[in-house]
Amino acid sequence: MKKNTSHILGLSWPIFVELLLQMLVGNADQIMVGWRDPAGVGAIGNANQVTNLVLLVFSVVCTASMILISQYIGARDTEKVNQTYAVALTANLVFGLAVSLILFFGCGQIFRWMGVHADIFGRACGYLRIIGVGMVFQAVYLTFTAFFRSSQMMEETMIVSVLMNCMNIVGNVLLINGFGPVPALGVLGAALSSDLSRAAGVLIIAVLFRRRFGPVLRLSSLWPFPAEQFRRLLAIGLPTGGESLSYHFSQICIQTICNRFAQFVVNTRVYANLFANITYLFGSALSQAGQVVVARLMGGGNIQATRSSVKKALLGSVGVSLTVSVVLFIFARPAYSLFTKDPAVLALAQTVMLLEIPLEAGRAVNMVLCRALQACGDIRYPIVLCVILPG
């Protein structure tokens, strides 16, 4: 255990790669559609704002299960670990089905509330319907990811993410532009490719879980239903999800405001989010690795090592976030030029990336300390702070 706590950076790099590739499943759609249909970028960007928000439903269970399982592993309570596996997977499967239905039937009303431009409304709605059908796969996949991270097995999920991303890119090449007998589906092809890659990812990670952990997922763990474990998941997950909800709701409000401006403003924000997310992912990976380590240390009652781990995660997160955001500011114009030649977008890009520098440093501090508090059992303070200051 001492070795693991001294290697938060070692635990975080597979998480970073995994998060980056998960992000690229959606952003690859934007980039590859943008080469064929620039207006499609705004359609997918609006849809991604919605999917980012509904993914928080799954994070409620995923984050809570990761914390609880890590604590139970630290306390050597195998029975509670196995119970949490079964309850968490069942809960997110149900939530995933519910979210899929809401997105499929409610996308039109959602985009009317957001004020999506009429010229991209149909494409945005079609994309969200198809992506919505695949949300159940995403729910199950993220739950298995939380199980692996709880056992500090980050490289396994990273490999699955690499495979998923490769499948998504190949699918985009075939379905967006068409190939042979396959018709060009544009935005809808990008959505279908994402769904297929996520479904394949679920199958791969489920098989890998069985091989690494054995037959620990049993229906008998759900009978009689472990209501106390479910209550603990919600007691940790709901407040934790509330923090992210406040942030993503603020982003939807910003997107709604941007939709009232010219189309180049919407596209600039889409690309800005792509680059900002790269910086964000460094801090997020370090904070998640620190959270797993802190939860296990707290489960074992090692307070001194907990403090040391939090300090390492905080210094690393701020340092990396500042460095990456400054580099992105310096190279903003050539970086944006990889995806668009619109002079209005390129002119606005430099200003946006300058503002990102202090934002990402502050966000790194926020993520590390809030997740450390959650791992220690302090749920209320982080949510109060993050709801007031959602950035």
PDB file of C-alpha atoms in Angstrom, residues 134-276:
ATOM      1  CA  GLY A 134     -26.413   4.116 -26.875  1.00  0.00           C
ATOM      2  CA  MET A 135     -26.423   5.786 -23.467  1.00  0.00           C
ATOM      3  CA  VAL A 136     -27.266   2.476 -21.803  1.00  0.00           C
ATOM      4  CA  PHE A 137     -23.965   1.081 -23.133  1.00  0.00           C
ATOM      5  CA  GLN A 138     -22.125   4.104 -21.769  1.00  0.00           C
ATOM      6  CA  ALA A 139     -23.732   3.642 -18.355  1.00  0.00           C
ATOM      7  CA  VAL A 140     -22.598   0.022 -18.077  1.00  0.00           C
ATOM      8  CA  TYR A 141     -19.132   0.786 -19.456  1.00  0.00           C
ATOM      9  CA  LEU A 142     -18.482   3.611 -16.974  1.00  0.00           C
ATOM     10  CA  THR A 143     -19.600   1.385 -14.093  1.00  0.00           C
ATOM     11  CA  PHE A 144     -17.083  -1.313 -14.996  1.00  0.00           C
ATOM     12  CA  THR A 145     -14.443   1.408 -15.342  1.00  0.00           C
ATOM     13  CA  ALA A 146     -15.138   2.496 -11.759  1.00  0.00           C
ATOM     14  CA  PHE A 147     -14.693  -1.103 -10.573  1.00  0.00           C
ATOM     15  CA  PHE A 148     -11.260  -1.376 -12.185  1.00  0.00           C
ATOM     16  CA  ARG A 149     -10.130   1.993 -10.821  1.00  0.00           C
ATOM     17  CA  SER A 150     -11.196   1.005  -7.314  1.00  0.00           C
ATOM     18  CA  SER A 151      -8.642  -1.803  -7.498  1.00  0.00           C
ATOM     19  CA  GLN A 152      -6.051   0.579  -9.002  1.00  0.00           C
ATOM     20  CA  MET A 153      -6.144  -1.334 -12.307  1.00  0.00           C
ATOM     21  CA  MET A 154      -6.063   1.729 -14.546  1.00  0.00           C
ATOM     22  CA  GLU A 155      -4.111   0.307 -17.473  1.00  0.00           C
ATOM     23  CA  GLU A 156      -6.810  -2.252 -18.293  1.00  0.00           C
ATOM     24  CA  THR A 157      -9.505   0.362 -18.835  1.00  0.00           C
ATOM     25  CA  MET A 158      -7.040   2.518 -20.774  1.00  0.00           C
ATOM     26  CA  ILE A 159      -6.491  -0.329 -23.247  1.00  0.00           C
ATOM     27  CA  VAL A 160     -10.239  -0.773 -23.709  1.00  0.00           C
ATOM     28  CA  SER A 161     -10.578   2.974 -24.378  1.00  0.00           C
ATOM     29  CA  VAL A 162      -7.871   2.770 -27.037  1.00  0.00           C
ATOM     30  CA  LEU A 163      -9.767  -0.027 -28.771  1.00  0.00           C
ATOM     31  CA  MET A 164     -13.082   1.858 -28.543  1.00  0.00           C
ATOM     32  CA  ASN A 165     -11.561   5.007 -30.006  1.00  0.00           C
ATOM     33  CA  CYS A 166      -9.965   3.127 -32.903  1.00  0.00           C
ATOM     34  CA  MET A 167     -13.296   1.459 -33.676  1.00  0.00           C
ATOM     35  CA  ASN A 168     -15.069   4.830 -33.557  1.00  0.00           C
ATOM     36  CA  ILE A 169     -12.609   6.442 -35.977  1.00  0.00           C
ATOM     37  CA  VAL A 170     -12.871   3.534 -38.426  1.00  0.00           C
ATOM     38  CA  GLY A 171     -16.657   3.676 -38.137  1.00  0.00           C
ATOM     39  CA  ASN A 172     -16.633   7.421 -38.780  1.00  0.00           C
ATOM     40  CA  VAL A 173     -14.537   6.969 -41.923  1.00  0.00           C
ATOM     41  CA  LEU A 174     -17.003   4.400 -43.248  1.00  0.00           C
ATOM     42  CA  LEU A 175     -20.291   5.984 -42.172  1.00  0.00           C
ATOM     43  CA  ILE A 176     -19.770   9.771 -42.383  1.00  0.00           C
ATOM     44  CA  ASN A 177     -18.459   9.873 -45.956  1.00  0.00           C
ATOM     45  CA  GLY A 178     -19.631   6.465 -47.139  1.00  0.00           C
ATOM     46  CA  PHE A 179     -17.536   3.657 -48.529  1.00  0.00           C
ATOM     47  CA  GLY A 180     -18.490   1.263 -51.327  1.00  0.00           C
ATOM     48  CA  PRO A 181     -22.035   0.043 -50.648  1.00  0.00           C
ATOM     49  CA  VAL A 182     -22.156   1.973 -47.357  1.00  0.00           C
ATOM     50  CA  PRO A 183     -24.029   5.298 -47.936  1.00  0.00           C
ATOM     51  CA  ALA A 184     -22.717   8.640 -46.648  1.00  0.00           C
ATOM     52  CA  LEU A 185     -24.714   9.349 -43.479  1.00  0.00           C
ATOM     53  CA  GLY A 186     -22.927  12.503 -42.281  1.00  0.00           C
ATOM     54  CA  VAL A 187     -23.884  13.508 -38.739  1.00  0.00           C
ATOM     55  CA  LEU A 188     -26.078  10.437 -38.296  1.00  0.00           C
ATOM     56  CA  GLY A 189     -23.197   8.182 -39.323  1.00  0.00           C
ATOM     57  CA  ALA A 190     -20.988   9.731 -36.649  1.00  0.00           C
ATOM     58  CA  ALA A 191     -23.622   9.011 -34.003  1.00  0.00           C
ATOM     59  CA  LEU A 192     -24.097   5.423 -35.174  1.00  0.00           C
ATOM     60  CA  SER A 193     -20.339   4.829 -35.119  1.00  0.00           C
ATOM     61  CA  SER A 194     -20.139   6.108 -31.525  1.00  0.00           C
ATOM     62  CA  ASP A 195     -22.927   3.767 -30.432  1.00  0.00           C
ATOM     63  CA  LEU A 196     -21.326   0.738 -32.061  1.00  0.00           C
ATOM     64  CA  SER A 197     -17.929   1.459 -30.503  1.00  0.00           C
ATOM     65  CA  ARG A 198     -19.490   1.869 -27.041  1.00  0.00           C
ATOM     66  CA  ALA A 199     -21.432  -1.379 -27.382  1.00  0.00           C
ATOM     67  CA  ALA A 200     -18.225  -3.185 -28.331  1.00  0.00           C
ATOM     68  CA  GLY A 201     -16.446  -1.525 -25.391  1.00  0.00           C
ATOM     69  CA  VAL A 202     -19.055  -2.889 -22.965  1.00  0.00           C
ATOM     70  CA  LEU A 203     -18.558  -6.427 -24.257  1.00  0.00           C
ATOM     71  CA  ILE A 204     -14.761  -6.189 -24.022  1.00  0.00           C
ATOM     72  CA  ILE A 205     -14.645  -4.679 -20.535  1.00  0.00           C
ATOM     73  CA  ALA A 206     -17.236  -7.137 -19.180  1.00  0.00           C
ATOM     74  CA  VAL A 207     -15.156 -10.094 -20.386  1.00  0.00           C
ATOM     75  CA  LEU A 208     -12.006  -8.508 -18.974  1.00  0.00           C
ATOM     76  CA  PHE A 209     -13.702  -7.942 -15.614  1.00  0.00           C
ATOM     77  CA  ARG A 210     -14.681 -11.607 -15.427  1.00  0.00           C
ATOM     78  CA  ARG A 211     -11.115 -12.698 -16.167  1.00  0.00           C
ATOM     79  CA  ARG A 212      -9.478 -10.294 -13.704  1.00  0.00           C
ATOM     80  CA  PHE A 213     -11.932 -10.533 -10.806  1.00  0.00           C
ATOM     81  CA  GLY A 214     -13.589 -13.919 -11.263  1.00  0.00           C
ATOM     82  CA  PRO A 215     -17.313 -14.681 -10.782  1.00  0.00           C
ATOM     83  CA  VAL A 216     -17.892 -11.899  -8.226  1.00  0.00           C
ATOM     84  CA  LEU A 217     -20.974 -10.501  -9.989  1.00  0.00           C
ATOM     85  CA  ARG A 218     -23.867 -12.707  -8.871  1.00  0.00           C
ATOM     86  CA  LEU A 219     -27.625 -12.237  -8.834  1.00  0.00           C
ATOM     87  CA  SER A 220     -27.584 -13.717  -5.325  1.00  0.00           C
ATOM     88  CA  SER A 221     -25.882 -10.498  -4.183  1.00  0.00           C
ATOM     89  CA  LEU A 222     -29.142  -8.690  -4.980  1.00  0.00           C
ATOM     90  CA  TRP A 223     -31.412 -10.987  -2.970  1.00  0.00           C
ATOM     91  CA  PRO A 224     -32.447  -9.900  -0.485  1.00  0.00           C
ATOM     92  CA  PHE A 225     -31.811  -6.491  -2.022  1.00  0.00           C
ATOM     93  CA  PRO A 226     -28.941  -4.751  -0.143  1.00  0.00           C
ATOM     94  CA  ALA A 227     -30.883  -1.555   0.493  1.00  0.00           C
ATOM     95  CA  GLU A 228     -28.237  -0.239   2.870  1.00  0.00           C
ATOM     96  CA  GLN A 229     -25.558  -0.421   0.168  1.00  0.00           C
ATOM     97  CA  PHE A 230     -27.832   1.329  -2.302  1.00  0.00           C
ATOM     98  CA  ARG A 231     -28.553   4.038   0.258  1.00  0.00           C
ATOM     99  CA  ARG A 232     -24.817   4.540   0.813  1.00  0.00           C
ATOM    100  CA  LEU A 233     -24.224   4.842  -2.927  1.00  0.00           C
ATOM    101  CA  LEU A 234     -26.855   7.546  -3.219  1.00  0.00           C
ATOM    102  CA  ALA A 235     -25.723   9.302  -0.035  1.00  0.00           C
ATOM    103  CA  ILE A 236     -22.269   9.765  -1.569  1.00  0.00           C
ATOM    104  CA  GLY A 237     -23.223   9.924  -5.237  1.00  0.00           C
ATOM    105  CA  LEU A 238     -26.098  12.407  -5.232  1.00  0.00           C
ATOM    106  CA  PRO A 239     -24.210  15.254  -3.543  1.00  0.00           C
ATOM    107  CA  THR A 240     -21.134  14.468  -5.629  1.00  0.00           C
ATOM    108  CA  GLY A 241     -23.246  14.506  -8.785  1.00  0.00           C
ATOM    109  CA  GLY A 242     -24.749  17.801  -7.652  1.00  0.00           C
ATOM    110  CA  GLU A 243     -21.353  19.468  -7.992  1.00  0.00           C
ATOM    111  CA  SER A 244     -20.940  18.329 -11.580  1.00  0.00           C
ATOM    112  CA  LEU A 245     -24.578  19.099 -12.313  1.00  0.00           C
ATOM    113  CA  SER A 246     -24.113  22.730 -11.315  1.00  0.00           C
ATOM    114  CA  TYR A 247     -21.086  23.019 -13.606  1.00  0.00           C
ATOM    115  CA  HIS A 248     -22.637  21.349 -16.648  1.00  0.00           C
ATOM    116  CA  PHE A 249     -25.906  23.220 -16.207  1.00  0.00           C
ATOM    117  CA  SER A 250     -23.899  26.444 -16.284  1.00  0.00           C
ATOM    118  CA  GLN A 251     -22.290  25.231 -19.527  1.00  0.00           C
ATOM    119  CA  ILE A 252     -25.684  24.591 -21.093  1.00  0.00           C
ATOM    120  CA  CYS A 253     -26.734  28.112 -20.110  1.00  0.00           C
ATOM    121  CA  ILE A 254     -23.584  29.475 -21.760  1.00  0.00           C
ATOM    122  CA  GLN A 255     -24.253  27.369 -24.868  1.00  0.00           C
ATOM    123  CA  THR A 256     -27.810  28.725 -24.989  1.00  0.00           C
ATOM    124  CA  ILE A 257     -26.442  32.290 -24.890  1.00  0.00           C
ATOM    125  CA  CYS A 258     -23.879  31.497 -27.607  1.00  0.00           C
ATOM    126  CA  ASN A 259     -26.650  30.113 -29.810  1.00  0.00           C
ATOM    127  CA  ARG A 260     -28.071  33.652 -29.981  1.00  0.00           C
ATOM    128  CA  PHE A 261     -24.903  34.895 -31.681  1.00  0.00           C
ATOM    129  CA  ALA A 262     -23.514  34.157 -35.134  1.00  0.00           C
ATOM    130  CA  GLN A 263     -22.678  30.577 -36.100  1.00  0.00           C
ATOM    131  CA  PHE A 264     -18.906  31.221 -35.884  1.00  0.00           C
ATOM    132  CA  VAL A 265     -19.308  31.928 -32.144  1.00  0.00           C
ATOM    133  CA  VAL A 266     -20.976  28.534 -31.644  1.00  0.00           C
ATOM    134  CA  ASN A 267     -18.218  26.796 -33.615  1.00  0.00           C
ATOM    135  CA  THR A 268     -15.483  28.677 -31.722  1.00  0.00           C
ATOM    136  CA  ARG A 269     -16.913  27.490 -28.425  1.00  0.00           C
ATOM    137  CA  VAL A 270     -17.040  23.902 -29.679  1.00  0.00           C
ATOM    138  CA  TYR A 271     -13.354  23.960 -30.596  1.00  0.00           C
ATOM    139  CA  ALA A 272     -12.438  25.884 -27.429  1.00  0.00           C
ATOM    140  CA  ASN A 273     -14.114  23.202 -25.327  1.00  0.00           C
ATOM    141  CA  LEU A 274     -12.127  20.557 -27.158  1.00  0.00           C
ATOM    142  CA  PHE A 275      -8.784  22.201 -26.292  1.00  0.00           C
ATOM    143  CA  ALA A 276      -9.839  23.228 -22.790  1.00  0.00           C
TER     144      ALA A 276
END
